[in-house]
Coordinates of C-alpha atoms and ligand atoms in Angstrom, one line a residue:
M7 CA 14.5 -8.4 22.4
K8 CA 12.3 -5.7 20.7
K9 CA 8.6 -6.5 20.3
I10 CA 6.6 -5.8 17.1
L11 CA 2.8 -5.6 17.2
V12 CA 1.1 -6.2 13.9
L13 CA -2.5 -5.0 13.4
G14 CA -4.8 -6.6 10.9
A15 CA -2.2 -9.3 10.4
Y16 CA -4.0 -11.8 8.3
G17 CA -4.8 -9.3 5.5
H18 CA -3.5 -9.6 1.9
A19 CA -0.1 -8.0 2.7
G20 CA -0.1 -8.4 6.5
R21 CA 0.3 -12.2 6.4
Y22 CA 3.4 -11.8 4.2
I23 CA 4.7 -9.1 6.5
V24 CA 4.4 -11.3 9.5
K25 CA 6.2 -14.2 7.8
G26 CA 8.9 -11.8 6.6
L27 CA 9.4 -10.4 10.1
A28 CA 9.6 -13.9 11.7
K29 CA 12.3 -14.8 9.2
H30 CA 14.3 -11.6 8.8
V31 CA 13.9 -9.5 11.9
N32 CA 15.4 -10.2 15.3
A33 CA 12.3 -9.4 17.4
T34 CA 9.3 -11.0 18.9
I35 CA 6.1 -10.6 16.9
V36 CA 2.5 -10.4 18.1
A37 CA 0.2 -10.9 15.1
T38 CA -3.4 -9.6 15.8
G39 CA -6.7 -9.6 14.0
R40 CA -10.4 -9.5 15.0
D41 CA -11.3 -13.0 13.7
K42 CA -9.8 -15.9 15.6
A43 CA -10.6 -18.4 12.9
K44 CA -8.8 -16.3 10.3
L45 CA -5.8 -15.7 12.7
D46 CA -5.5 -19.4 13.3
A47 CA -5.8 -20.3 9.7
C48 CA -3.0 -17.9 8.8
F49 CA -0.5 -18.4 11.6
A50 CA -1.3 -21.5 13.7
A51 CA 1.3 -23.5 11.8
M52 CA 3.9 -20.7 12.4
H53 CA 3.6 -20.4 16.2
S54 CA 7.1 -20.2 17.6
T55 CA 8.9 -18.5 20.4
N56 CA 9.1 -15.3 18.5
L57 CA 5.5 -15.3 17.0
T58 CA 2.3 -15.3 19.0
T59 CA -1.2 -14.3 18.0
E60 CA -3.9 -12.2 19.8
I61 CA -7.5 -11.3 19.0
L62 CA -7.7 -7.5 18.6
D63 CA -10.2 -5.2 17.0
A64 CA -7.9 -2.3 16.1
F65 CA -10.8 0.2 16.3
E66 CA -11.5 -0.7 19.9
M67 CA -9.3 2.1 21.1
P68 CA -8.8 1.2 24.8
S69 CA -7.8 -2.4 23.7
L70 CA -5.5 -1.1 21.1
S71 CA -3.9 1.3 23.5
R72 CA -3.3 -1.6 26.0
A73 CA -1.9 -3.9 23.2
C74 CA 0.6 -1.2 22.3
E75 CA 2.0 -0.9 25.8
P76 CA 4.5 -3.8 25.7
A77 CA 5.4 -3.2 22.0
D78 CA 8.3 -1.1 20.6
L79 CA 7.0 -0.9 17.1
V80 CA 3.5 -1.2 15.6
I81 CA 2.8 -2.2 12.0
N82 CA -0.7 -1.2 10.9
C83 CA -2.1 -3.4 8.1
V84 CA -5.8 -2.5 8.8
G85 CA -7.4 -1.3 5.7
P86 CA -8.7 0.6 4.0
Y87 CA -6.5 3.3 5.5
A88 CA -8.8 5.9 4.0
R89 CA -11.5 4.9 6.5
N90 CA -10.2 6.3 9.8
G91 CA -6.8 4.8 9.5
D92 CA -5.3 7.8 11.3
R93 CA -7.3 7.0 14.4
I94 CA -5.2 4.0 14.8
T95 CA -2.0 5.9 14.1
K96 CA -2.9 8.5 16.7
V97 CA -3.3 5.8 19.4
V98 CA 0.0 4.3 18.5
I99 CA 1.8 7.6 18.6
D100 CA 0.2 8.6 21.9
A101 CA 1.3 5.2 23.3
G102 CA 4.9 6.3 22.4
K103 CA 5.6 3.6 19.8
D104 CA 7.2 3.8 16.4
Y105 CA 4.8 3.2 13.5
I106 CA 4.7 1.7 10.0
D107 CA 2.0 1.4 7.4
F108 CA 1.8 0.9 3.6
A109 CA -1.0 3.1 2.7
N110 CA -1.6 4.4 -0.8
E111 CA -4.4 6.7 -0.1
Q112 CA -3.7 10.5 -0.3
S113 CA -6.4 11.2 2.3
H114 CA -4.5 9.1 4.9
F115 CA -1.2 10.8 4.1
R116 CA -2.9 14.2 4.7
C117 CA -4.2 12.9 8.1
L118 CA -0.7 11.7 9.0
Q119 CA 0.8 15.1 8.0
A120 CA -1.4 16.5 10.8
L121 CA 0.2 14.0 13.3
D122 CA 3.8 14.9 12.2
A123 CA 4.5 17.3 15.0
R124 CA 3.0 14.9 17.6
A125 CA 5.3 12.1 16.5
K126 CA 8.4 14.4 16.4
E127 CA 7.6 15.7 20.0
R128 CA 7.6 12.0 21.1
N129 CA 10.8 11.3 19.1
L130 CA 9.0 8.6 17.0
S131 CA 9.3 7.5 13.4
M132 CA 5.9 7.4 11.8
V133 CA 6.5 5.7 8.4
T134 CA 3.8 5.5 5.7
A135 CA 3.5 4.5 2.0
V136 CA 6.1 1.6 2.2
G137 CA 4.2 -0.9 0.1
T138 CA 4.3 -1.6 -3.7
S139 CA 2.7 1.5 -5.1
P140 CA 3.6 3.7 -3.3
G141 CA 6.7 2.2 -1.9
L142 CA 8.7 0.2 -4.4
S143 CA 7.3 2.5 -7.1
T144 CA 8.5 5.6 -5.2
L145 CA 12.0 4.3 -5.1
L146 CA 11.9 3.0 -8.7
F147 CA 10.7 6.5 -9.8
L148 CA 13.8 7.9 -8.2
V149 CA 16.0 5.3 -9.9
A150 CA 14.4 6.3 -13.1
R151 CA 15.4 9.9 -12.4
E152 CA 19.0 8.8 -11.9
K153 CA 18.9 7.1 -15.3
L154 CA 17.1 10.0 -17.1
P155 CA 18.0 13.2 -15.2
D156 CA 15.7 15.4 -17.4
V157 CA 12.7 13.0 -17.0
S158 CA 9.4 14.9 -17.4
S159 CA 6.9 12.0 -16.9
L160 CA 6.9 9.1 -14.5
E161 CA 4.3 6.3 -14.9
M162 CA 3.7 3.1 -12.9
Y163 CA 1.6 0.2 -14.2
Y164 CA 0.5 -2.6 -11.9
A165 CA -1.1 -5.9 -12.9
S166 CA -1.8 -9.0 -10.7
G167 CA -3.1 -12.5 -11.3
S168 CA -5.4 -14.6 -9.2
K169 CA -5.7 -14.3 -5.4
S170 CA -5.5 -17.2 -3.0
E171 CA -8.9 -16.3 -1.6
P172 CA -11.9 -14.4 -3.2
H173 CA -11.9 -11.5 -0.8
E174 CA -8.1 -11.1 -0.4
A175 CA -7.2 -7.4 -0.9
F176 CA -10.8 -6.3 -0.2
G177 CA -9.2 -3.4 1.7
S178 CA -7.3 -2.2 -1.4
V179 CA -10.5 -2.2 -3.5
M180 CA -12.5 -0.4 -0.8
G181 CA -9.5 2.0 -0.3
A182 CA -9.8 3.2 -4.0
I183 CA -13.6 3.5 -3.6
V184 CA -13.5 5.4 -0.3
E185 CA -10.7 7.6 -1.6
T186 CA -12.9 8.8 -4.4
G187 CA -15.0 10.7 -1.8
F188 CA -11.9 12.6 -0.6
E189 CA -11.3 14.0 -4.1
P190 CA -7.8 12.8 -4.8
V191 CA -5.4 14.8 -7.0
E192 CA -3.2 13.9 -9.9
F193 CA 0.0 15.7 -10.9
T194 CA -0.4 16.8 -14.5
D195 CA 1.6 19.3 -16.5
G196 CA 3.4 20.5 -13.4
S197 CA 0.3 21.2 -11.2
Y198 CA -2.3 19.4 -9.1
V199 CA -5.7 18.8 -10.5
K200 CA -8.7 16.9 -9.0
T201 CA -9.3 13.5 -10.5
F202 CA -11.6 10.5 -10.2
L203 CA -11.4 6.7 -10.7
G204 CA -12.0 6.0 -14.4
K205 CA -11.0 9.5 -15.8
D206 CA -7.9 8.2 -17.5
K207 CA -7.8 4.6 -18.9
K208 CA -6.0 2.8 -21.7
F209 CA -4.4 -0.5 -22.8
E210 CA -0.8 -1.0 -21.8
P211 CA 1.5 -3.8 -22.9
M212 CA 2.5 -5.8 -19.8
P213 CA 4.8 -8.9 -19.7
A214 CA 3.3 -12.4 -19.9
P215 CA 1.0 -13.7 -18.7
F216 CA -0.8 -10.4 -18.7
G217 CA -0.3 -9.1 -22.3
N218 CA -2.1 -6.0 -23.5
T219 CA -3.8 -5.0 -20.3
Y220 CA -6.7 -2.5 -19.6
V221 CA -5.5 -0.1 -16.9
I222 CA -7.1 2.8 -15.1
A223 CA -5.2 5.7 -13.6
F224 CA -5.7 6.4 -9.9
P225 CA -3.3 8.6 -8.0
T226 CA -1.5 7.5 -4.8
I227 CA 0.7 9.2 -2.3
D228 CA 3.4 9.1 -5.0
A229 CA 1.6 12.0 -6.7
L230 CA 2.1 14.0 -3.5
V231 CA 5.6 13.0 -2.7
I232 CA 7.5 12.6 -6.0
P233 CA 7.1 16.2 -7.4
K234 CA 8.8 17.4 -4.1
L235 CA 11.7 15.0 -4.7
C236 CA 12.3 15.6 -8.4
P237 CA 11.1 18.3 -10.8
V238 CA 8.8 16.2 -13.1
K239 CA 5.7 17.4 -14.9
N240 CA 3.6 14.3 -14.7
V241 CA 3.2 11.4 -12.2
R242 CA 0.7 8.7 -13.0
S243 CA -0.2 5.3 -11.4
Y244 CA -2.2 2.9 -13.5
W245 CA -3.9 -0.3 -12.2
A246 CA -5.4 -3.3 -13.9
M247 CA -8.6 -3.3 -11.9
G248 CA -11.2 -4.2 -14.6
A249 CA -13.8 -1.8 -16.0
I250 CA -15.3 1.0 -13.9
P251 CA -19.1 1.2 -14.6
P252 CA -20.3 4.5 -16.1
G253 CA -21.4 7.0 -13.5
F254 CA -19.5 5.2 -10.8
T255 CA -17.9 8.4 -9.3
T256 CA -21.3 10.2 -9.2
I257 CA -22.9 7.2 -7.4
I258 CA -20.0 7.0 -4.9
K259 CA -20.2 10.8 -4.3
L260 CA -23.9 10.5 -3.6
L261 CA -23.6 7.4 -1.4
K262 CA -20.6 8.8 0.5
P263 CA -19.2 5.5 1.8
H264 CA -16.2 7.5 3.2
R265 CA -18.6 9.2 5.6
K266 CA -21.6 6.9 6.2
D267 CA -21.3 3.4 7.8
W268 CA -24.6 2.1 6.2
S269 CA -23.3 3.1 2.8
Y270 CA -19.8 1.6 3.4
N271 CA -21.5 -1.7 4.4
L272 CA -23.8 -1.6 1.3
V273 CA -20.8 -0.9 -1.1
S274 CA -18.8 -3.6 0.7
K275 CA -21.5 -6.2 -0.1
I276 CA -21.5 -5.3 -3.8
V277 CA -17.6 -5.3 -3.9
K278 CA -17.4 -8.7 -2.2
A279 CA -19.9 -10.2 -4.7
S280 CA -17.9 -8.7 -7.6
M281 CA -14.6 -9.9 -6.2
K282 CA -16.0 -13.4 -5.9
A283 CA -16.9 -13.4 -9.6
D284 CA -13.5 -11.9 -10.6
H285 CA -11.7 -14.6 -8.5
K286 CA -13.7 -17.4 -10.3
K287 CA -12.8 -15.8 -13.7
A288 CA -9.1 -15.5 -12.9
K289 CA -9.0 -19.1 -11.8
S290 CA -10.8 -20.3 -14.9
Q291 CA -8.3 -18.3 -17.0
G292 CA -5.5 -20.3 -15.2
L293 CA -3.9 -17.1 -13.9
G294 CA -1.4 -17.7 -11.0
L295 CA -0.6 -15.4 -8.1
E296 CA 2.1 -13.5 -10.0
S297 CA 2.1 -9.7 -10.1
V298 CA 4.2 -7.1 -11.8
I299 CA 5.0 -3.4 -11.7
K300 CA 6.3 -1.6 -14.7
I301 CA 7.9 1.9 -14.3
V302 CA 8.1 4.1 -17.4
A303 CA 10.2 7.3 -17.4
I304 CA 9.9 9.7 -20.4
A305 CA 12.2 12.5 -21.3
G306 CA 11.4 14.0 -24.7
T307 CA 11.7 11.1 -27.2
R308 CA 13.7 9.0 -24.7
R309 CA 12.0 6.3 -22.6
W310 CA 13.4 4.2 -19.8
E311 CA 11.5 1.2 -18.4
A312 CA 11.9 -1.1 -15.4
L313 CA 10.0 -4.3 -14.6
M314 CA 9.8 -5.9 -11.2
T315 CA 8.0 -9.2 -10.9
F316 CA 6.5 -10.9 -7.9
P317 CA 5.9 -14.7 -8.3
D318 CA 4.2 -14.8 -4.9
G319 CA 1.7 -12.1 -5.7
G320 CA 0.6 -8.6 -4.7
G321 CA 0.5 -9.3 -1.0
A322 CA 4.1 -10.5 -1.0
A323 CA 5.1 -7.5 -3.1
A324 CA 3.7 -5.1 -0.5
S325 CA 5.5 -6.8 2.3
Y326 CA 9.2 -6.3 1.4
L327 CA 9.4 -2.6 2.3
P328 CA 7.6 -2.9 5.7
V329 CA 9.9 -5.8 6.6
I330 CA 13.0 -3.7 5.6
T331 CA 11.7 -0.7 7.5
A332 CA 10.9 -2.7 10.6
K333 CA 14.4 -4.3 10.6
K334 CA 16.0 -0.9 10.4
I335 CA 13.8 0.6 13.2
V336 CA 14.5 -2.4 15.4
E337 CA 18.3 -2.1 14.7
G338 CA 18.1 1.7 15.4
A339 CA 19.2 2.4 11.8
I340 CA 16.5 5.0 11.2
T341 CA 17.3 8.4 12.6
G342 CA 14.4 10.4 11.0
K343 CA 11.5 11.3 13.2
G344 CA 7.9 12.3 12.4
L345 CA 6.3 11.5 9.1
L346 CA 8.6 9.4 6.9
T347 CA 8.2 8.0 3.4
P348 CA 10.2 5.3 1.5
I349 CA 13.0 7.8 0.5
D350 CA 13.7 8.3 4.3
I351 CA 14.2 4.6 4.7
I352 CA 16.3 3.4 1.9
K353 CA 18.5 4.7 -0.9
P354 CA 16.8 4.0 -4.3
S355 CA 20.1 2.3 -5.5
D356 CA 20.0 -0.1 -2.5
L357 CA 16.4 -1.2 -3.2
I358 CA 17.0 -4.4 -5.2
G359 CA 19.6 -5.8 -2.8
A360 CA 17.5 -4.9 0.3
A361 CA 14.4 -6.5 -1.3
R362 CA 16.3 -9.7 -1.9
D363 CA 17.5 -9.7 1.7
A364 CA 13.8 -9.4 2.7
G365 CA 12.8 -12.5 0.7
W366 CA 11.9 -11.1 -2.7
N367 CA 12.2 -13.9 -5.3
G368 CA 11.2 -12.2 -8.5
T369 CA 13.1 -10.6 -11.4
Y370 CA 14.2 -7.0 -12.1
T371 CA 15.0 -5.7 -15.5
E372 CA 15.6 -2.2 -16.8
A373 CA 16.3 -0.8 -20.3
N374 CA 16.2 2.3 -22.5
V375 CA 13.5 1.5 -25.0
Ligands
NAP665 N1 1.1 0.7 -1.0 C1 0.7 -0.4 -1.5 O1 1.3 -0.9 -2.5 C2 -0.5 -1.2 -0.9 C3 -0.6 -2.5 -1.2 C4 -1.7 -3.3 -0.7 C5 -2.6 -2.6 0.1 N2 -2.4 -1.3 0.4 C6 -3.3 -0.6 1.3 O2 -3.5 -1.3 2.4 C7 -4.9 -1.3 2.9 C8 -5.4 -2.7 3.1 O3 -5.4 -3.3 1.9 P1 -5.3 -4.9 1.8 O4 -5.3 -5.2 0.3 O5 -4.1 -5.4 2.6 O6 -6.7 -5.4 2.4 P2 -7.1 -6.7 3.1 O7 -6.5 -7.9 2.5 O8 -8.6 -6.7 3.1 O9 -6.6 -6.5 4.5 C9 -7.1 -5.6 5.4 C10 -7.1 -6.2 6.8 O10 -7.6 -5.3 7.7 C11 -8.4 -6.0 8.7 N3 -9.3 -5.2 9.5 C12 -10.3 -4.4 9.1 N4 -10.8 -3.8 10.1 C13 -10.2 -4.3 11.2 C14 -10.3 -4.0 12.6 N5 -11.2 -3.2 13.1 N6 -9.4 -4.6 13.5 C15 -8.5 -5.5 13.0 N7 -8.3 -5.8 11.7 C16 -9.2 -5.2 10.8 C17 -9.2 -7.0 7.8 O11 -9.6 -8.1 8.7 P3 -11.1 -8.7 8.5 O12 -11.0 -9.8 7.5 O13 -11.4 -9.2 9.9 O14 -12.0 -7.6 8.1 C18 -8.1 -7.4 6.9 O15 -7.3 -8.5 7.4 C19 -5.6 -0.5 1.8 O16 -5.9 0.8 2.4 C20 -4.7 -0.4 0.7 O17 -4.9 0.7 -0.1 C21 -1.4 -0.6 -0.1

């Protein structure tokens, strides 16, 4: 039986990936993390013949290398990817193992592009961006293009409710902050322009319980990948992430948390305090775990929309594509080698059925509006 090593397994998405693998993939799973108490809290009740846990700090490179040895496939859930994520990828590829992550950061994608030849030489699949956005959004953008072949603008909106713990998805928040230092680009009017968190913000109607929601644009790997797959003029990803304080980008550029550990640690403390307050607020508002993505495709005066809901929350949403990808790799159904993205894994028209098979329990609707 094939063996899958999961790094950072008790994270926001990682815990759902492990559960999905245990249920849907015929393999043995080793779920790892650096904190024993957190590992036990997440997986002790699940220990079975096909799931074991191990303490592993994924940035202790000799230990990581040793842990990779008996594995066939490594799933990297350690975030934020923008902070040296490719160092982990490099060790996995050098150990000769197939690799999956669900990064959204463009800086990480660029680092993995530099590892493409290395993975191809070793005949390995190195899959990135298989989460919600990018991931489900990438495939839904391509569905949108099938519906509106002359589409010029593709937009993704994401909103989520409460988290089960205050610091859940800390890696996602820090990913957006760290990424600011790497000068991400948006795809606007057919070309790439530098952008920053908070540049483009607005209210967008989202389904209940969210209603009219304040969203902020922040580009992901979709902005790099989608224009190569279809000739659109604009690609935008918007997130409901609260307000960005004035001068935020300038402060982050000065503090450089993407380069300096002391600054990363300082920003981490501020983010954790603010996440704790947000968690309390979401609970008091009675918000559940549910999350939703809305895809909007615009061609002239025509508009097509799709909604995909996730009753179990954002972590679960990000877990379906990694599970589908792992299953395909274990079954030898992925022939592509080197750097792969969602479109190399699954046909857009197969997404909804495949997500159902991987445990997705939400709703999908689409309409010309
Ligand atoms: N494409 C998508 O839709 C999507 C969705 C979600 C997340 N993401 C990306 O995924 C990344 C993680 O985000 P998240 O929301 O999952 O964050 P998270 O809930 O904070 O999970 C990150 C995990 O990494 C672990 N970790 C950090 N350093 C580690 C180390 N040295 N060794 C082992 N484990 C370590 C953390 O464990 P500790 O608690 O011990 O620090 C935590 O469990 C981000 O870069 C984010 O952008 C993408």
